[in-house]
Tab-separated table of C-alpha atoms in Angstrom:
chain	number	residue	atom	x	y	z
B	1	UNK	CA	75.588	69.051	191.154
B	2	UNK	CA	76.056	71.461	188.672
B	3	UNK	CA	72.959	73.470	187.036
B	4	UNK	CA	73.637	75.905	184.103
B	5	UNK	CA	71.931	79.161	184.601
B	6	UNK	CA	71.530	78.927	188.564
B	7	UNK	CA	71.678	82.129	190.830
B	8	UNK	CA	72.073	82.455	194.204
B	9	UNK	CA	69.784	85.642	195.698
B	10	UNK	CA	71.110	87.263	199.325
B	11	UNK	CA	68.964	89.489	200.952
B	12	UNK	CA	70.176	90.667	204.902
B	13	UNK	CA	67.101	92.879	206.260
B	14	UNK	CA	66.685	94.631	209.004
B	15	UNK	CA	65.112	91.277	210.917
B	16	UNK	CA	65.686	88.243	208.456
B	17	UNK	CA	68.485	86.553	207.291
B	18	UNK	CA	67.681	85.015	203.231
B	19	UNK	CA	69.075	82.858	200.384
B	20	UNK	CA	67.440	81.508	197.440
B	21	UNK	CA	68.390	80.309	194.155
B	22	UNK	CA	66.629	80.489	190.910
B	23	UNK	CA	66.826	79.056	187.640
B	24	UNK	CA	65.043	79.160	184.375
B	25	UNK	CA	62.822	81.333	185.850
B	26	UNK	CA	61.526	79.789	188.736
B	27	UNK	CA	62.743	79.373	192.604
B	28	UNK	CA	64.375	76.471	193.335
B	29	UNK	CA	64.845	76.932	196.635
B	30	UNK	CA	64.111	79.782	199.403
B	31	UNK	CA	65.653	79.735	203.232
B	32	UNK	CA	64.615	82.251	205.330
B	33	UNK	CA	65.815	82.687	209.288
B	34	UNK	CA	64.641	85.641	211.651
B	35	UNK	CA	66.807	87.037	213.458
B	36	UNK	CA	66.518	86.850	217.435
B	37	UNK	CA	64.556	89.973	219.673
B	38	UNK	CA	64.972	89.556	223.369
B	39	UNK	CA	61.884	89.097	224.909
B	40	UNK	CA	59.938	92.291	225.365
B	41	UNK	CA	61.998	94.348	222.857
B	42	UNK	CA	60.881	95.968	219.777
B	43	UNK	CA	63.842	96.007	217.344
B	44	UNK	CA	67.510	95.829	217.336
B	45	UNK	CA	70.316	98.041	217.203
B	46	UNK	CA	71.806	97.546	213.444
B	47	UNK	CA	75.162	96.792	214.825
B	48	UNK	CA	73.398	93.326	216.580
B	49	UNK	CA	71.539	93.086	213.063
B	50	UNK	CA	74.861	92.421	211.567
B	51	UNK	CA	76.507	90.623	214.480
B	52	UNK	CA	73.349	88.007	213.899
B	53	UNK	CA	73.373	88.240	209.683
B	54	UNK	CA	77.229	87.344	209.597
B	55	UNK	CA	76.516	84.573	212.255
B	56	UNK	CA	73.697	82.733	209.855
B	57	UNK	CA	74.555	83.909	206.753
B	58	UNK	CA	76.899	81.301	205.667
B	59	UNK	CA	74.490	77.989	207.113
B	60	UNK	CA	71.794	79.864	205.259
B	61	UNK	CA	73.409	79.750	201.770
B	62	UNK	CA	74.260	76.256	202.217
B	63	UNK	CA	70.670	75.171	203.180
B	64	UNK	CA	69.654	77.453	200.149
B	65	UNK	CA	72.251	75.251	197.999
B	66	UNK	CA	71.929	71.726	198.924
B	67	UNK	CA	67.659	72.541	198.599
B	68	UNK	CA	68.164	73.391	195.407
B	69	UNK	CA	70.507	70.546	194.588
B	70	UNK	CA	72.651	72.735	193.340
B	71	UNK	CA	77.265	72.874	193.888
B	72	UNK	CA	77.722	76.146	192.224
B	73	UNK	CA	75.808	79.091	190.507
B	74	UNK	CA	76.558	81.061	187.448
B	75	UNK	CA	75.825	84.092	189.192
B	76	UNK	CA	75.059	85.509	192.097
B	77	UNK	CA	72.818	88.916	193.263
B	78	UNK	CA	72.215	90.949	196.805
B	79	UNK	CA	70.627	93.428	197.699
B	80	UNK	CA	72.962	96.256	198.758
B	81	UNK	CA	70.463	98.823	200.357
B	82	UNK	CA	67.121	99.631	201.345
B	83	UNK	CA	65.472	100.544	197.768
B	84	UNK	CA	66.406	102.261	194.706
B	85	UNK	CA	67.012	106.064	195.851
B	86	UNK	CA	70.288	108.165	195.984
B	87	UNK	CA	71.226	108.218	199.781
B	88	UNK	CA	69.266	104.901	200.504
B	89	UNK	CA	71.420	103.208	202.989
B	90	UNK	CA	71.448	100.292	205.751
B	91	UNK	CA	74.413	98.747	207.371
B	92	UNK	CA	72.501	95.103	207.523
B	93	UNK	CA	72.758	94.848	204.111
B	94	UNK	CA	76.272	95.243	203.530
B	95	UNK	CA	76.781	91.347	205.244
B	96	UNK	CA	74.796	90.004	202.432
B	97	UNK	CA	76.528	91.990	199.589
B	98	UNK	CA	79.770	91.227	200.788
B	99	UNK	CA	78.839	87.401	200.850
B	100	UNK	CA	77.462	87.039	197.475
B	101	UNK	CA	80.606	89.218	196.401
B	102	UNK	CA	83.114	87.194	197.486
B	103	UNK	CA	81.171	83.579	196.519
B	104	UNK	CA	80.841	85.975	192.991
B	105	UNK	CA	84.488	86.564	192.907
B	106	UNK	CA	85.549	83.343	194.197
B	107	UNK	CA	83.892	81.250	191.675
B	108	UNK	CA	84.209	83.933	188.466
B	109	UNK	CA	80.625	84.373	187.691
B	110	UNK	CA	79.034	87.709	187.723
B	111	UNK	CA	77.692	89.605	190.542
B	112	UNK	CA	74.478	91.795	190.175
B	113	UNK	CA	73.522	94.352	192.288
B	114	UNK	CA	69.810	95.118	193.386
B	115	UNK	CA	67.671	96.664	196.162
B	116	UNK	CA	65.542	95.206	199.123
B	117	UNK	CA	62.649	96.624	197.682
B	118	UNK	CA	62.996	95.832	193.928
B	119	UNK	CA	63.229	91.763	195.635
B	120	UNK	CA	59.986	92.348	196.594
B	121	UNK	CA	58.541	93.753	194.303
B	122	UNK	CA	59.751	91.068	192.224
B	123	UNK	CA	58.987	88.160	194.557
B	124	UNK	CA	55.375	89.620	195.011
B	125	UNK	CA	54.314	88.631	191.446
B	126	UNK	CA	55.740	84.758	191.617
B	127	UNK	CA	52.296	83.270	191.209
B	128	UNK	CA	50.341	86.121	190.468
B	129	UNK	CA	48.060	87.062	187.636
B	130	UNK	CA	49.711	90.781	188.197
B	131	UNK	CA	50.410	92.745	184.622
B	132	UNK	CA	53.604	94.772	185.395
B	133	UNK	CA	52.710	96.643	182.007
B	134	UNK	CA	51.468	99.507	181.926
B	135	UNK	CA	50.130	101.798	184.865
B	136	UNK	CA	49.760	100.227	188.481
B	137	UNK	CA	50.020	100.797	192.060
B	138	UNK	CA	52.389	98.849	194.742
B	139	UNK	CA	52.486	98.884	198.200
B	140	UNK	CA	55.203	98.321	200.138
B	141	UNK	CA	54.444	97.411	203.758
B	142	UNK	CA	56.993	96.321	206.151
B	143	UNK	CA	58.079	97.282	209.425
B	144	UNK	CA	61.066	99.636	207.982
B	145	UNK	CA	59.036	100.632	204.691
B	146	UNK	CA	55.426	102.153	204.242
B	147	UNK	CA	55.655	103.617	200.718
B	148	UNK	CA	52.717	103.542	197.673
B	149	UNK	CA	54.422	103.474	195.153
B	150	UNK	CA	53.695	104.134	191.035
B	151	UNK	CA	54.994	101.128	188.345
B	152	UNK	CA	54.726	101.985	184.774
B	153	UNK	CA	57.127	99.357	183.247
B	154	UNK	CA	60.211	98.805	185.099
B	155	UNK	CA	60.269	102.351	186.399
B	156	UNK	CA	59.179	103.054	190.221
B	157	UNK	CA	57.742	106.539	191.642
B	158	UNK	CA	56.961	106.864	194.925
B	159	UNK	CA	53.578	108.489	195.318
B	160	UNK	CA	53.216	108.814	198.810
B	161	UNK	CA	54.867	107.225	202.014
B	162	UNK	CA	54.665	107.194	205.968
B	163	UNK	CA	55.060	110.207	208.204
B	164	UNK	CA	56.337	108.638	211.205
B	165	UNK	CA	55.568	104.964	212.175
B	166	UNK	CA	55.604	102.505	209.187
B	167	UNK	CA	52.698	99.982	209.053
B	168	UNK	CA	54.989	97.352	210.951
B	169	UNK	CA	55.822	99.616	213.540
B	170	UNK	CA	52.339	100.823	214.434
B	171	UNK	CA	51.415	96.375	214.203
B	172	UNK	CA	54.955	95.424	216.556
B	173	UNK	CA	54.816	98.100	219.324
B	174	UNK	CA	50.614	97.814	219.787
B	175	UNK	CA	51.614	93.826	219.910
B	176	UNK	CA	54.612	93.889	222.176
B	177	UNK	CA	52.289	96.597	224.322
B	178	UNK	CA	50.004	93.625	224.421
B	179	UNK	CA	52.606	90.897	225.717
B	180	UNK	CA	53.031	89.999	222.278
B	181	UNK	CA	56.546	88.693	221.128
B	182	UNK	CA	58.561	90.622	218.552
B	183	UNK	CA	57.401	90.909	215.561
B	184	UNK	CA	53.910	90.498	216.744
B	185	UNK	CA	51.967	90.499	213.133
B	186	UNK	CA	50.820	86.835	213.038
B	187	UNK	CA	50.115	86.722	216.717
B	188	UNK	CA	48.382	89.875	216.477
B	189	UNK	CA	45.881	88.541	213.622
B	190	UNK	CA	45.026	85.617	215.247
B	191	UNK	CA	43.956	87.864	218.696
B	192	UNK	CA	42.130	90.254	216.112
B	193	UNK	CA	39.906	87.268	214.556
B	194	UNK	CA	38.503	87.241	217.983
B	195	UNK	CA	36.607	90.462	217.929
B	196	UNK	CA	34.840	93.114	215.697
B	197	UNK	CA	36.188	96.293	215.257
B	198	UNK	CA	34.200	99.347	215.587
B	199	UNK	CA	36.471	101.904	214.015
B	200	UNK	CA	37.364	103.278	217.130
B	201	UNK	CA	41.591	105.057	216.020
B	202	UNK	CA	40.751	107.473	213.025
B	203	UNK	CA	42.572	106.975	209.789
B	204	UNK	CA	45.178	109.495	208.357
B	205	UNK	CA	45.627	110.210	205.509
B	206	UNK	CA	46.595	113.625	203.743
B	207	UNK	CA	47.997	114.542	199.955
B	208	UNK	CA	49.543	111.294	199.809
B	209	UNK	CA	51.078	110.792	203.536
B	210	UNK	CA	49.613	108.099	205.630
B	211	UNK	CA	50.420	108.755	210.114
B	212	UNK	CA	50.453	105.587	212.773
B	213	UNK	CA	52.137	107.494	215.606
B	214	UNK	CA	48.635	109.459	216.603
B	215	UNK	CA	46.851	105.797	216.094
B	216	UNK	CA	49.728	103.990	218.150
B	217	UNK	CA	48.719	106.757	221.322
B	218	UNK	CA	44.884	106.015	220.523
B	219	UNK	CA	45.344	102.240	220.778
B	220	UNK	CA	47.713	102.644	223.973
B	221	UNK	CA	45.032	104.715	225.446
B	222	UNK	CA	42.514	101.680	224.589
B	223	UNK	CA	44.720	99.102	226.012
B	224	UNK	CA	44.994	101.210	229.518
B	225	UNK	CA	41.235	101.652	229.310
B	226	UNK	CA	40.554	98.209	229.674
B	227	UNK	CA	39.588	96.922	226.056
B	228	UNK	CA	40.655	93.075	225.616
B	229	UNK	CA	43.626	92.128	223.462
B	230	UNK	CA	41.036	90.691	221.170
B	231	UNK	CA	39.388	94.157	220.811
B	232	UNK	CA	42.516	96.566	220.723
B	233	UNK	CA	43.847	93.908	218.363
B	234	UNK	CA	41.345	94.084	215.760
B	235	UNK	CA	41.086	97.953	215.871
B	236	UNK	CA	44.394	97.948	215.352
B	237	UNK	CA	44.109	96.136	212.297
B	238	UNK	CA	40.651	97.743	210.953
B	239	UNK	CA	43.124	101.156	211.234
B	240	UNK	CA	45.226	99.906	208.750
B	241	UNK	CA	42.699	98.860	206.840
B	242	UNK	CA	40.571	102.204	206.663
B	243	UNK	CA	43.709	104.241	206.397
B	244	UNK	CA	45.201	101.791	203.461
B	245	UNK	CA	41.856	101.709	201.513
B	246	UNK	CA	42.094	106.118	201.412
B	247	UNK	CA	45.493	105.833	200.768
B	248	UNK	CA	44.834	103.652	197.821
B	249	UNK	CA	41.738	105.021	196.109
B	250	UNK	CA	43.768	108.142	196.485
B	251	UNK	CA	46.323	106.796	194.147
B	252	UNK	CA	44.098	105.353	191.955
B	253	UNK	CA	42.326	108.570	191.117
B	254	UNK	CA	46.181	110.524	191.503
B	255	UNK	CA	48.175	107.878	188.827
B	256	UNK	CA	45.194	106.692	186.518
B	257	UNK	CA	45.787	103.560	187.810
B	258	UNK	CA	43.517	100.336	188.066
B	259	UNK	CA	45.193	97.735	190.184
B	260	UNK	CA	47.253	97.595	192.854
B	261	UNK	CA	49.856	95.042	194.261
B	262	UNK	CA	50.393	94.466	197.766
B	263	UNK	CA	54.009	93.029	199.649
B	264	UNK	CA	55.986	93.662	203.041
B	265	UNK	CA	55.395	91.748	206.316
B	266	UNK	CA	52.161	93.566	206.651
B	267	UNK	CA	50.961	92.082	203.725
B	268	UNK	CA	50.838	88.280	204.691
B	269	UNK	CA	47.874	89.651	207.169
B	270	UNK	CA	44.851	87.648	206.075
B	271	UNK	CA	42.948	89.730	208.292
B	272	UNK	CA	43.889	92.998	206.519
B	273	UNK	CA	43.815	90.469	203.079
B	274	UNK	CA	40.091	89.872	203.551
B	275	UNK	CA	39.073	93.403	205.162
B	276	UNK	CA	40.662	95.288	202.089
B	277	UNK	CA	38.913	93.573	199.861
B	278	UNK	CA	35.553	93.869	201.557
B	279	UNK	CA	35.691	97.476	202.199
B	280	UNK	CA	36.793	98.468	198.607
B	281	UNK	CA	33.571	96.332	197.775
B	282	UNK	CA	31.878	98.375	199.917
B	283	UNK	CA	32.727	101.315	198.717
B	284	UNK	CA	32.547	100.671	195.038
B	285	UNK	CA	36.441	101.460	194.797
B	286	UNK	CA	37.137	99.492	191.082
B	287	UNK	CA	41.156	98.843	191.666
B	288	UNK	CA	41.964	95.375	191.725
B	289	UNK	CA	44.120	94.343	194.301
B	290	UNK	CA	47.371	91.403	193.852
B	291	UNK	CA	48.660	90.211	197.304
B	292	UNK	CA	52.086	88.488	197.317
B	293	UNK	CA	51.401	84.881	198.270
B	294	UNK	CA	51.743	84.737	201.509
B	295	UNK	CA	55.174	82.938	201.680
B	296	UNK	CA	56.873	85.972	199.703
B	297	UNK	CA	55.064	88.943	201.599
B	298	UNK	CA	57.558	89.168	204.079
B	299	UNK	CA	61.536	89.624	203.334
B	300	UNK	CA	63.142	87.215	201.330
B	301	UNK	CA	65.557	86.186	198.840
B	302	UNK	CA	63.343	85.058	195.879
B	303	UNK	CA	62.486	88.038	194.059
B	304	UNK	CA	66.729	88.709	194.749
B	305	UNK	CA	67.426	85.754	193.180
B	306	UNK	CA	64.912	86.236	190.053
B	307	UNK	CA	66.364	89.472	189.293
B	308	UNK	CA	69.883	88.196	189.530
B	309	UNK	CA	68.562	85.339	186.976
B	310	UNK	CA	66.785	87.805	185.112
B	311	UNK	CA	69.914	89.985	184.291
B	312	UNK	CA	72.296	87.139	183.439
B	313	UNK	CA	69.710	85.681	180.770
B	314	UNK	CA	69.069	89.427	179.328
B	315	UNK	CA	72.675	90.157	179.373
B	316	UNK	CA	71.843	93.173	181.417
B	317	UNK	CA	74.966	94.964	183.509
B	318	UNK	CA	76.807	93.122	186.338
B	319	UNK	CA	78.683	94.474	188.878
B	320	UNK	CA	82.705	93.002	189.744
B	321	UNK	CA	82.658	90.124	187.831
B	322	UNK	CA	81.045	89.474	184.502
């Protein structure tokens, strides 16, 4: 069938394949597939990133479709790169643009262009009681992005960021170190429910620039000491924790800003969720924190397909057709 006002979102990441569509506001439907990591490895090369995107790409969309009981769209939006910076560039996500192009073109709706991060951004707040007015803090962490980042309306700063490993790196390599499979965040929570961290890798964290390559060689060092999984696991995690709850109340105080909203693969850790939180009670930090609901943390094509619906309803500019 036919439903006026529906947009189809495409978002090709470094490690998932997405499609969603949206209408009147909401997500009709969201299909996500990861993309395959021999066993033991801890990434791909981006030319097997698009090799794997073009391959599932096309079943995705129709799953995406026929979920949301939908024939056509009125529009369709991608992101084209990484986030919304001169120079910000990724091959993987030229498969998805050039899909939702040529279904765009093909069907003479409008095409909208967007970024990877501005979908998550936007996905993060489906179901959220997040105010996007005024003065806030996001952070975006993923295995290809840490970044903290300052909203004030629809403009994005960025504050601070990584200076070598981003959160997901530091979480996949101490996993895979531990026989974990690629990516290794959920696997890696469960082992870290298993113990109690004693704060044993020091956080970094310096005018604005977090570091998880000195804490990567401090857990390696644990693991060939002889700590369990369990153990190295949750210090692993209580790292991020310590270093994210600095980084944040550092912003805070930086921005004049009182709440903060959480999104990335990293994210959808309910052990970091419930740590945060309990150290910023702790330490009497007042910023409130928003976490993406846990099926929108990681990459996806909601927020994609949102913004795509978002611009057609406001008018706002299209790119090729439209």
């Amino acid at each position: 069938m036919s439903r006026a006002g529906a947009i189809l979102g495409v978002d090709t990441s470094c490690y998932t394949t997405s499609a969603a569509v949206a209408s009147g506001g909401a997500v009709l439907s969201s299909v996500r597939e990861p993309l395959r990591v021999p066993e033991g490895g801890r990434g791909l090369r981006q030319s097997e990133m698009v090799f794997q995107h073009n391959a599932r790409l096309p079943e995705v969309i129709r799953r995406a479709m026929a979920e949301a009981g939908v024939s056509s769209v009125s529009g369709a939006c991608a992101s084209v790169k990484p986030r919304p910076a001169e120079g910000s560039y990724m091959p993987a996500f030229t498969v998805g643009e050039g899909y939702a192009r040529a279904i765009a073109a093909a069907s003479g709706v409008p095409f909208h262009p967007t970024t990877h991060q501005e979908g998550h951004l936007r996905a993060a707040r489906i179901g959220s009681a997040f105010d996007p007015e005024g003065r806030s803090l996001a952070l975006h962490l993923s295995g290809g992005t840490t970044e903290l980042l300052l909203l004030e309306g629809s403009s994005v700063t960025r504050l601070g960021a990584t200076g070598d490993l981003s959160a997901g790196q530091f979480v996949d390599r101490i996993g895979v170190a531990l026989g974990l499979s690629f990516p290794a965040g959920p696997a890696l929570d469960a082992l870290a429910a298993k113990a109690h961290p004693r704060s044993l890798i020091p956080a970094t964290m310096r005018a604005g620039a977090v570091h998880f390559s000195g804490a990567e060689a401090c857990a390696l060092r644990l693991i060939a000491s002889g700590e369990t999984p369990e153990a190295v696991a949750a210090e692993a995690l209580s790292l991020i924790n310590r270093t994210l709850a600095k980084w944040i109340a550092w912003g805070a105080s930086e921005a004049g800003a009182d709440r903060a909203l959480l999104f990335g693969g990293v994210a959808g850790s309910l052990r970091l969720r419930e740590g945060l939180g309990a150290r910023f009670a702790m330490l009497g930090v007042s910023v409130a924190l928003h976490w993406a609901m846990p099926e929108y943390a990681g990459d996806n094509a909601a927020g994609v397909a949102l913004i795509g619906w978002e611009a057609l309803r406001e008018g706002g500019p299209c790119d090729g057709n439209g």
